[in-house]
Amino acid sequence: MEIKDLIIDDRQRGVFRVHRSSMTSPDLFQREQEQIFNRCWIYLGHESEVENPGDYRRRTVVGRPLFFARGRDGHVRVFLNSCPHRGALICRRDAGNADVLQCFYHAWSFNTHGDLIGVPDQDAYGPHFDRGELGLKEPPRVESYRGFYFVCFNPYVEDLVTYLAGARDYLDLIVDQSEAGMRMVAGSNKYTMKANWKLLVENSLDGYHLVPTHQTYLDYISGLGTDDSGQTAASRIVGTAKALGNGHCVIESPVRNGRPIAHWHPLFGEEAREPITQTRQRLVEKYGEERTFRMADTSRNLIIYPNLVINDIMAITVRYFEPLAPDHMEVTAWHLVPREESETMLATRLDSFLTFLGPGGFATPDDVEALESCQIGFRATETEWSDISRGMLNPAKSTDELQMRGFWRQWHANMQGLSKTNVQDGPVRETEAALAIGNDD
């Protein structure tokens, strides 16, 4: 099947289908690496993870070993984690603090600016040996927005702010919840799934599955003071779904189960009521009631294309997934919190985070089971198509699938060598078609 035929997007009839080979084909998986992951901005980490001079963190991004470090000048730099001498890893620990980073193989040493500062027995080299040519290499592009660092291996990619498009507003809503700035809590959850990475994109934006899949959590919450027991998809208060451009998408919903930032729930305990009320009042004084309502009284699941999800729901989870094979991915999740939060409120937030989104929480095991079940189901190759048409002819709700269609349309354009597409529902206007065809770099 040709790539152009992998998606049926009939906007007149309201039919959107994706061929399941997109989830199973090794050839398409390899093309994704070339056309998407090697060309798009990919999340690396948060500035708070390297708070002090000499702090470093090790990551794998698009299969490449990287690390980022804060230099003595206060700047954050990103390096390929490979010694320019013979290729061994420089950073062999996930995190640490050091003035000097030394390769264990031949003891070449580098500072946190990437300069080669030590070579054992350097006199053995000839007169043209130049340390300046053998410093640590950086990815072609590194940029940050509101503390979130991204890398790109395409030197000609558009700037990060332009790439983020409408997702910037939602990052701002998250970051502005804190007067002192946000920070990542030390530690992470890391696990693997035997499923295609795009299934996790879909799942992270899927409001339709909450009631049937996570009913145990709803029953648990109802026992703490909110009567969500017996809730059905028809009775649930739903929000909206949006495609934000460049494949970024979001669902927003009214808060039912509390948010530690400024929406109290019995889950948090009576002692948390007053601090949460005070936080909300400060937000109103700074941003007004309308923006505070968006921050505190609505939750959001945001996908920053292609593989970063930020769940700003009962807690703030930053979830990155690295595709390893058509049916295998590695997921890492961190917890983002306001710097000024008290120890008591931080403990409340962490407990809320782990209860639903932790590796042993109510949601994550359910979702892993669901996605791995889908991947097994794809072996029934006679069932060729997955349907993602829900709500296509109606105003989008969070239980519909506009947000998934926005992601898939961008994926489809990228896989055909295009950088832009019309990600919204409705007829494609001639100017949008021309824009898609004209951006084939």
Short mmCIF file of C-alpha atoms in Angstrom, two decimals:
data_model
loop_
_atom_site.label_atom_id
_atom_site.label_comp_id
_atom_site.label_asym_id
_atom_site.label_seq_id
_atom_site.Cartn_x
_atom_site.Cartn_y
_atom_site.Cartn_z
CA MET A 1 0.00 0.00 0.00
CA GLU A 2 1.28 3.47 -0.89
CA ILE A 3 1.78 5.94 1.94
CA LYS A 4 -0.84 8.32 0.56
CA ASP A 5 -3.45 5.56 0.91
CA LEU A 6 -2.76 4.77 4.58
CA ILE A 7 -5.44 7.20 5.75
CA ILE A 8 -9.02 7.63 4.57
CA ASP A 9 -10.06 11.22 5.35
CA ASP A 10 -13.53 11.75 3.89
CA ARG A 11 -14.62 15.05 5.40
CA GLN A 12 -17.91 15.17 3.54
CA ARG A 13 -19.13 11.84 4.90
CA GLY A 14 -17.39 12.15 8.26
CA VAL A 15 -15.23 9.05 7.84
CA PHE A 16 -11.64 8.87 9.07
CA ARG A 17 -9.76 5.59 9.08
CA VAL A 18 -6.13 4.58 9.56
CA HIS A 19 -4.64 1.47 8.01
CA ARG A 20 -3.26 -0.77 10.72
CA SER A 21 -0.01 -1.42 8.86
CA SER A 22 0.95 2.02 10.24
CA MET A 23 1.22 0.25 13.61
CA THR A 24 2.98 -2.92 12.49
CA SER A 25 5.18 -2.30 9.42
CA PRO A 26 8.97 -2.23 10.00
CA ASP A 27 9.37 -0.23 6.78
CA LEU A 28 6.93 2.45 7.96
CA PHE A 29 8.61 2.50 11.36
CA GLN A 30 11.95 3.20 9.69
CA ARG A 31 10.37 5.93 7.57
CA GLU A 32 8.98 7.53 10.73
CA GLN A 33 12.51 7.81 12.09
CA GLU A 34 13.64 9.55 8.93
CA GLN A 35 10.66 11.77 8.15
CA ILE A 36 9.43 12.62 11.66
CA PHE A 37 11.88 12.00 14.48
CA ASN A 38 14.97 13.18 12.59
CA ARG A 39 13.16 16.34 11.43
CA CYS A 40 10.93 17.50 14.30
CA TRP A 41 11.72 19.11 17.62
CA ILE A 42 11.94 16.36 20.26
CA TYR A 43 11.72 16.89 24.01
CA LEU A 44 14.91 16.46 26.02
CA GLY A 45 14.35 17.68 29.58
CA HIS A 46 13.53 20.54 31.92
CA GLU A 47 15.92 23.24 33.08
CA SER A 48 15.20 22.47 36.75
CA GLU A 49 16.79 19.04 36.34
CA VAL A 50 20.19 20.73 36.12
CA GLU A 51 19.70 23.37 38.78
CA ASN A 52 23.30 23.96 39.81
CA PRO A 53 26.55 24.48 37.89
CA GLY A 54 28.01 21.09 37.09
CA ASP A 55 24.66 19.25 37.20
CA TYR A 56 24.09 16.87 34.30
CA ARG A 57 21.38 14.46 33.12
CA ARG A 58 21.70 11.61 30.65
CA ARG A 59 18.96 10.83 28.11
CA THR A 60 18.31 8.82 24.95
CA VAL A 61 16.51 10.80 22.26
CA VAL A 62 15.67 9.35 18.83
CA GLY A 63 18.06 6.49 19.59
CA ARG A 64 20.96 8.85 20.24
CA PRO A 65 22.75 9.01 23.60
CA LEU A 66 22.73 12.60 24.85
CA PHE A 67 23.32 14.51 28.05
CA PHE A 68 22.66 18.07 29.10
CA ALA A 69 24.62 20.01 31.69
CA ARG A 70 24.69 23.42 33.32
CA GLY A 71 28.05 25.11 32.90
CA ARG A 72 29.83 27.32 35.40
CA ASP A 73 28.51 30.29 33.43
CA GLY A 74 24.93 29.21 34.18
CA HIS A 75 24.10 28.17 30.62
CA VAL A 76 22.56 24.78 29.79
CA ARG A 77 24.29 22.90 26.99
CA VAL A 78 23.41 19.64 25.25
CA PHE A 79 26.00 17.17 24.00
CA LEU A 80 26.11 13.91 22.11
CA ASN A 81 27.18 11.35 24.71
CA SER A 82 30.07 9.94 22.68
CA CYS A 83 33.76 10.58 23.16
CA PRO A 84 35.30 12.24 20.08
CA HIS A 85 38.32 9.96 20.55
CA ARG A 86 36.92 6.45 20.10
CA GLY A 87 33.20 6.75 20.77
CA ALA A 88 32.73 5.51 24.35
CA LEU A 89 30.03 7.07 26.51
CA ILE A 90 31.17 10.09 28.50
CA CYS A 91 28.29 10.07 31.00
CA ARG A 92 27.72 6.57 32.34
CA ARG A 93 25.31 7.61 35.11
CA ASP A 94 21.83 9.05 34.59
CA ALA A 95 22.52 12.11 36.73
CA GLY A 96 25.25 13.75 38.75
CA ASN A 97 27.38 16.82 39.33
CA ALA A 98 30.90 17.25 38.06
CA ASP A 99 33.39 19.93 37.06
CA VAL A 100 35.12 17.45 34.77
CA LEU A 101 33.57 14.66 32.70
CA GLN A 102 36.08 11.94 31.94
CA CYS A 103 35.80 9.11 29.44
CA PHE A 104 36.60 5.88 31.28
CA TYR A 105 38.19 4.25 28.22
CA HIS A 106 41.27 6.44 27.64
CA ALA A 107 40.65 9.17 30.25
CA TRP A 108 40.08 12.05 27.87
CA SER A 109 38.48 14.78 29.97
CA PHE A 110 35.98 17.52 29.18
CA ASN A 111 34.49 20.44 31.08
CA THR A 112 30.76 21.23 31.20
CA HIS A 113 31.21 23.62 28.26
CA GLY A 114 32.25 20.63 26.14
CA ASP A 115 35.91 21.63 25.84
CA LEU A 116 38.57 18.92 25.76
CA ILE A 117 40.76 19.85 28.75
CA GLY A 118 42.80 16.71 29.41
CA VAL A 119 44.55 14.11 27.26
CA PRO A 120 46.88 11.61 28.95
CA ASP A 121 50.35 11.57 27.39
CA GLN A 122 49.43 14.25 24.86
CA ASP A 123 53.08 14.51 23.79
CA ALA A 124 52.59 11.25 21.87
CA TYR A 125 50.47 13.14 19.34
CA GLY A 126 51.92 15.17 16.50
CA PRO A 127 52.24 18.96 16.29
CA HIS A 128 48.90 19.32 14.52
CA PHE A 129 46.88 17.72 17.30
CA ASP A 130 44.24 20.35 18.14
CA ARG A 131 42.11 20.03 21.26
CA GLY A 132 39.76 22.67 19.87
CA GLU A 133 38.70 20.29 17.11
CA LEU A 134 37.96 17.43 19.51
CA GLY A 135 35.49 18.89 21.97
CA LEU A 136 32.10 17.31 22.64
CA LYS A 137 29.66 17.64 19.76
CA GLU A 138 26.22 19.21 20.11
CA PRO A 139 22.99 18.34 18.25
CA PRO A 140 22.37 20.57 15.23
CA ARG A 141 19.63 22.55 17.02
CA VAL A 142 18.84 23.12 20.70
CA GLU A 143 16.19 25.55 21.96
CA SER A 144 13.99 25.96 25.02
CA TYR A 145 10.57 27.38 25.84
CA ARG A 146 9.52 28.25 29.39
CA GLY A 147 12.14 25.86 30.77
CA PHE A 148 11.38 22.91 28.46
CA TYR A 149 14.41 21.95 26.33
CA PHE A 150 14.07 20.41 22.88
CA VAL A 151 16.60 19.15 20.35
CA CYS A 152 16.35 18.66 16.60
CA PHE A 153 18.68 16.79 14.29
CA ASN A 154 17.55 18.80 11.27
CA PRO A 155 19.63 22.00 11.13
CA TYR A 156 17.04 23.69 8.91
CA VAL A 157 14.01 23.18 11.14
CA GLU A 158 11.86 26.20 12.00
CA ASP A 159 12.48 27.82 15.38
CA LEU A 160 10.90 26.13 18.40
CA VAL A 161 8.42 28.91 19.18
CA THR A 162 7.00 28.74 15.66
CA TYR A 163 6.93 24.94 15.78
CA LEU A 164 4.97 24.87 19.05
CA ALA A 165 2.18 26.93 17.44
CA GLY A 166 -0.98 26.80 19.58
CA ALA A 167 0.63 24.48 22.13
CA ARG A 168 2.46 27.50 23.55
CA ASP A 169 -0.72 28.78 25.19
CA TYR A 170 -1.17 25.49 27.03
CA LEU A 171 2.45 25.39 28.18
CA ASP A 172 1.94 28.92 29.48
CA LEU A 173 -1.16 27.80 31.41
CA ILE A 174 0.95 25.12 33.07
CA VAL A 175 4.02 27.21 33.85
CA ASP A 176 2.08 30.26 35.06
CA GLN A 177 0.43 28.20 37.81
CA SER A 178 3.57 28.89 39.86
CA GLU A 179 4.75 32.29 41.00
CA ALA A 180 8.28 30.98 41.60
CA GLY A 181 8.56 28.72 38.56
CA MET A 182 8.06 25.01 38.01
CA ARG A 183 10.47 22.21 38.82
CA MET A 184 10.73 18.50 38.15
CA VAL A 185 10.58 16.29 41.20
CA ALA A 186 13.67 14.11 41.47
CA GLY A 187 13.16 10.61 40.12
CA SER A 188 11.04 9.22 37.32
CA ASN A 189 8.86 6.31 36.30
CA LYS A 190 10.24 4.23 33.46
CA TYR A 191 8.53 1.28 31.84
CA THR A 192 8.08 -0.36 28.45
CA MET A 193 5.03 -1.27 26.42
CA LYS A 194 4.70 -3.90 23.73
CA ALA A 195 2.70 -1.54 21.57
CA ASN A 196 3.20 1.03 18.84
CA TRP A 197 4.07 4.52 20.09
CA LYS A 198 1.14 6.12 18.24
CA LEU A 199 -1.28 4.09 20.34
CA LEU A 200 -0.03 5.96 23.39
CA VAL A 201 -0.55 9.27 21.59
CA GLU A 202 -4.14 8.26 20.92
CA ASN A 203 -4.68 6.96 24.44
CA SER A 204 -3.29 10.12 26.05
CA LEU A 205 -5.85 12.24 24.18
CA ASP A 206 -8.76 9.81 24.45
CA GLY A 207 -11.55 11.04 26.73
CA TYR A 208 -13.86 8.34 25.37
CA HIS A 209 -12.15 5.49 27.22
CA LEU A 210 -12.19 7.00 30.72
CA VAL A 211 -15.51 5.58 31.91
CA PRO A 212 -15.27 2.02 30.53
CA THR A 213 -11.55 1.55 31.19
CA HIS A 214 -11.00 3.41 34.46
CA GLN A 215 -14.27 2.78 36.28
CA THR A 216 -12.34 1.46 39.30
CA TYR A 217 -10.74 4.88 39.77
CA LEU A 218 -14.09 6.65 39.44
CA ASP A 219 -15.53 4.34 42.09
CA TYR A 220 -12.55 5.07 44.35
CA ILE A 221 -13.00 8.83 43.96
CA SER A 222 -16.73 8.57 44.65
CA GLY A 223 -15.90 7.02 47.99
CA LEU A 224 -13.93 10.14 48.92
CA GLY A 225 -16.74 12.61 48.49
CA THR A 226 -17.54 13.07 44.81
CA ASP A 227 -20.34 10.92 43.50
CA ASP A 228 -18.91 9.65 40.23
CA SER A 229 -20.14 6.11 40.83
CA GLY A 230 -22.24 4.71 38.06
CA GLN A 231 -21.12 7.50 35.75
CA THR A 232 -21.69 6.79 32.07
CA ALA A 233 -20.26 8.35 28.96
CA ALA A 234 -23.64 9.99 28.30
CA SER A 235 -23.86 11.56 31.77
CA ARG A 236 -20.26 12.69 32.07
CA ILE A 237 -19.47 16.40 31.90
CA VAL A 238 -17.34 16.71 28.80
CA GLY A 239 -14.97 19.39 27.58
CA THR A 240 -13.51 20.31 24.23
CA ALA A 241 -10.88 19.01 21.83
CA LYS A 242 -8.59 21.11 19.67
CA ALA A 243 -5.95 20.63 17.01
CA LEU A 244 -3.29 23.28 17.70
CA GLY A 245 -1.23 23.10 14.52
CA ASN A 246 1.87 21.08 13.56
CA GLY A 247 0.31 17.93 15.01
CA HIS A 248 -0.01 19.30 18.56
CA CYS A 249 -3.44 18.61 20.06
CA VAL A 250 -5.28 18.93 23.36
CA ILE A 251 -8.40 17.92 25.23
CA GLU A 252 -9.77 20.13 28.01
CA SER A 253 -12.36 19.09 30.58
CA PRO A 254 -13.98 20.59 33.67
CA VAL A 255 -12.28 19.45 36.85
CA ARG A 256 -14.28 16.84 38.77
CA ASN A 257 -11.67 15.20 40.98
CA GLY A 258 -9.66 18.16 42.19
CA ARG A 259 -6.32 19.71 41.32
CA PRO A 260 -3.77 20.61 43.98
CA ILE A 261 -2.98 23.91 42.27
CA ALA A 262 -6.31 25.56 43.16
CA HIS A 263 -9.24 23.15 43.15
CA TRP A 264 -9.78 21.32 46.43
CA HIS A 265 -11.17 17.78 46.68
CA PRO A 266 -11.67 15.50 49.72
CA LEU A 267 -8.90 13.34 48.22
CA PHE A 268 -6.42 16.00 49.41
CA GLY A 269 -7.61 16.12 53.02
CA GLU A 270 -9.19 18.97 54.97
CA GLU A 271 -5.79 20.47 55.84
CA ALA A 272 -5.21 21.22 52.13
CA ARG A 273 -8.38 23.26 51.70
CA GLU A 274 -7.02 26.58 52.97
CA PRO A 275 -3.66 26.51 51.08
CA ILE A 276 -5.46 25.66 47.85
CA THR A 277 -7.98 28.47 48.41
CA GLN A 278 -5.16 30.96 49.01
CA THR A 279 -3.32 29.82 45.88
CA ARG A 280 -6.44 30.34 43.79
CA GLN A 281 -6.92 33.83 45.18
CA ARG A 282 -3.36 34.81 44.28
CA LEU A 283 -3.90 33.53 40.74
CA VAL A 284 -7.10 35.57 40.41
CA GLU A 285 -5.30 38.69 41.62
CA LYS A 286 -2.53 38.18 39.05
CA TYR A 287 -4.38 36.80 36.03
CA GLY A 288 -8.07 37.49 36.54
CA GLU A 289 -10.95 35.07 37.01
CA GLU A 290 -11.19 33.88 33.41
CA ARG A 291 -7.55 32.78 33.07
CA THR A 292 -7.54 31.37 36.60
CA PHE A 293 -10.56 29.28 35.69
CA ARG A 294 -8.60 27.81 32.78
CA MET A 295 -5.60 27.11 35.03
CA ALA A 296 -7.38 25.78 38.09
CA ASP A 297 -10.84 24.58 37.12
CA THR A 298 -10.09 22.85 33.83
CA SER A 299 -7.72 19.98 33.18
CA ARG A 300 -5.85 19.31 29.95
CA ASN A 301 -4.10 16.48 28.18
CA LEU A 302 -1.62 17.98 25.73
CA ILE A 303 0.38 16.23 23.02
CA ILE A 304 3.39 18.08 21.67
CA TYR A 305 4.01 16.30 18.40
CA PRO A 306 5.32 13.75 17.98
CA ASN A 307 6.03 12.05 21.35
CA LEU A 308 5.65 14.32 24.38
CA VAL A 309 2.49 14.24 26.49
CA ILE A 310 1.77 16.60 29.38
CA ASN A 311 -1.17 15.50 31.54
CA ASP A 312 -2.24 18.55 33.57
CA ILE A 313 -5.07 16.83 35.39
CA MET A 314 -5.10 15.89 39.10
CA ALA A 315 -1.33 16.38 38.90
CA ILE A 316 1.14 17.43 36.19
CA THR A 317 2.85 14.54 34.45
CA VAL A 318 5.45 14.98 31.72
CA ARG A 319 5.57 11.78 29.71
CA TYR A 320 8.11 11.08 26.96
CA PHE A 321 8.13 7.91 24.89
CA GLU A 322 10.93 6.55 22.76
CA PRO A 323 9.85 4.22 19.93
CA LEU A 324 12.07 1.13 19.84
CA ALA A 325 10.26 -1.03 17.25
CA PRO A 326 6.84 -1.06 15.55
CA ASP A 327 5.46 -2.91 18.59
CA HIS A 328 7.72 -1.69 21.38
CA MET A 329 8.30 1.63 23.18
CA GLU A 330 9.99 2.89 26.32
CA VAL A 331 8.09 5.42 28.43
CA THR A 332 9.55 7.83 30.98
CA ALA A 333 7.34 10.01 33.18
CA TRP A 334 8.29 12.87 35.47
CA HIS A 335 6.25 14.95 37.90
CA LEU A 336 6.21 18.76 37.51
CA VAL A 337 5.38 20.91 40.56
CA PRO A 338 5.40 24.57 41.66
CA ARG A 339 8.64 25.50 43.41
CA GLU A 340 6.91 27.34 46.24
CA GLU A 341 4.66 24.47 47.27
CA SER A 342 4.94 23.39 50.91
CA GLU A 343 6.16 19.93 51.85
CA THR A 344 2.65 19.00 52.92
CA MET A 345 1.09 20.12 49.65
CA LEU A 346 3.87 18.47 47.65
CA ALA A 347 3.17 15.18 49.41
CA THR A 348 -0.53 15.61 48.59
CA ARG A 349 0.27 16.26 44.94
CA LEU A 350 2.65 13.30 44.68
CA ASP A 351 0.10 10.99 46.24
CA SER A 352 -2.54 12.18 43.77
CA PHE A 353 -0.09 11.69 40.90
CA LEU A 354 0.84 8.15 41.94
CA THR A 355 -2.75 7.15 42.68
CA PHE A 356 -3.84 7.63 39.08
CA LEU A 357 -0.77 8.02 36.84
CA GLY A 358 1.92 6.09 38.71
CA PRO A 359 3.19 2.73 37.40
CA GLY A 360 1.02 0.92 39.94
CA GLY A 361 -1.81 3.46 39.93
CA PHE A 362 -5.38 3.10 38.78
CA ALA A 363 -4.79 4.31 35.20
CA THR A 364 -1.38 3.25 33.91
CA PRO A 365 -1.76 -0.55 34.22
CA ASP A 366 -5.21 -0.29 32.59
CA ASP A 367 -3.80 1.68 29.69
CA VAL A 368 -0.80 -0.61 29.19
CA GLU A 369 -3.14 -3.60 29.07
CA ALA A 370 -5.42 -1.84 26.57
CA LEU A 371 -2.63 -0.79 24.20
CA GLU A 372 -0.86 -4.14 24.27
CA SER A 373 -4.22 -5.77 23.61
CA CYS A 374 -4.66 -3.53 20.54
CA GLN A 375 -1.21 -4.50 19.27
CA ILE A 376 -2.04 -8.19 19.58
CA GLY A 377 -5.35 -7.55 17.84
CA PHE A 378 -3.52 -6.06 14.86
CA ARG A 379 -2.30 -9.58 14.05
CA ALA A 380 -5.80 -10.18 12.69
CA THR A 381 -4.68 -8.60 9.45
CA GLU A 382 -7.98 -9.22 7.71
CA THR A 383 -9.35 -6.34 9.81
CA GLU A 384 -7.33 -3.66 8.05
CA TRP A 385 -8.61 -0.31 9.34
CA SER A 386 -9.01 1.49 12.66
CA ASP A 387 -11.87 3.99 12.78
CA ILE A 388 -11.20 7.45 14.23
CA SER A 389 -14.36 9.20 12.98
CA ARG A 390 -16.08 10.00 16.27
CA GLY A 391 -17.52 13.53 16.29
CA MET A 392 -16.20 14.37 12.84
CA LEU A 393 -19.36 16.16 11.71
CA ASN A 394 -20.12 17.80 15.09
CA PRO A 395 -18.52 20.43 17.34
CA ALA A 396 -15.62 18.63 18.99
CA LYS A 397 -15.95 17.33 22.55
CA SER A 398 -13.22 15.77 24.67
CA THR A 399 -14.88 12.39 24.19
CA ASP A 400 -14.62 12.78 20.40
CA GLU A 401 -11.58 12.18 18.20
CA LEU A 402 -10.76 15.47 16.45
CA GLN A 403 -7.54 15.68 18.47
CA MET A 404 -6.42 12.26 17.22
CA ARG A 405 -7.27 13.20 13.65
CA GLY A 406 -5.13 16.32 14.05
CA PHE A 407 -2.19 14.15 15.05
CA TRP A 408 -2.78 11.60 12.28
CA ARG A 409 -3.10 14.26 9.58
CA GLN A 410 0.26 15.72 10.55
CA TRP A 411 1.78 12.22 10.67
CA HIS A 412 0.38 11.47 7.22
CA ALA A 413 1.78 14.71 5.79
CA ASN A 414 5.21 14.11 7.29
CA MET A 415 5.32 10.54 6.02
CA GLN A 416 4.71 11.90 2.52
CA GLY A 417 7.56 14.38 2.89
CA LEU A 418 5.35 17.40 3.67
CA SER A 419 5.81 19.61 6.71
CA LYS A 420 2.36 21.21 6.94
CA THR A 421 -1.23 20.08 6.61
CA ASN A 422 -4.75 21.14 7.51
CA VAL A 423 -5.25 19.39 10.83
CA GLN A 424 -8.83 20.54 11.44
CA ASP A 425 -12.04 18.80 10.47
CA GLY A 426 -14.09 20.25 7.63
CA PRO A 427 -13.34 20.81 3.92
CA VAL A 428 -9.75 21.50 2.88
CA ARG A 429 -9.54 24.98 1.40
CA GLU A 430 -7.42 25.55 -1.69
CA THR A 431 -4.97 27.76 0.24
CA GLU A 432 -4.39 25.02 2.82
CA ALA A 433 -3.85 22.41 0.13
CA ALA A 434 -1.31 24.71 -1.52
CA LEU A 435 0.43 25.29 1.80
CA ALA A 436 0.80 21.55 2.35
CA ILE A 437 2.19 20.98 -1.14
CA GLY A 438 4.49 23.98 -0.90
CA ASN A 439 6.20 22.84 2.32
CA ASP A 440 7.96 19.71 1.22
CA ASP A 441 11.42 20.45 2.60
#
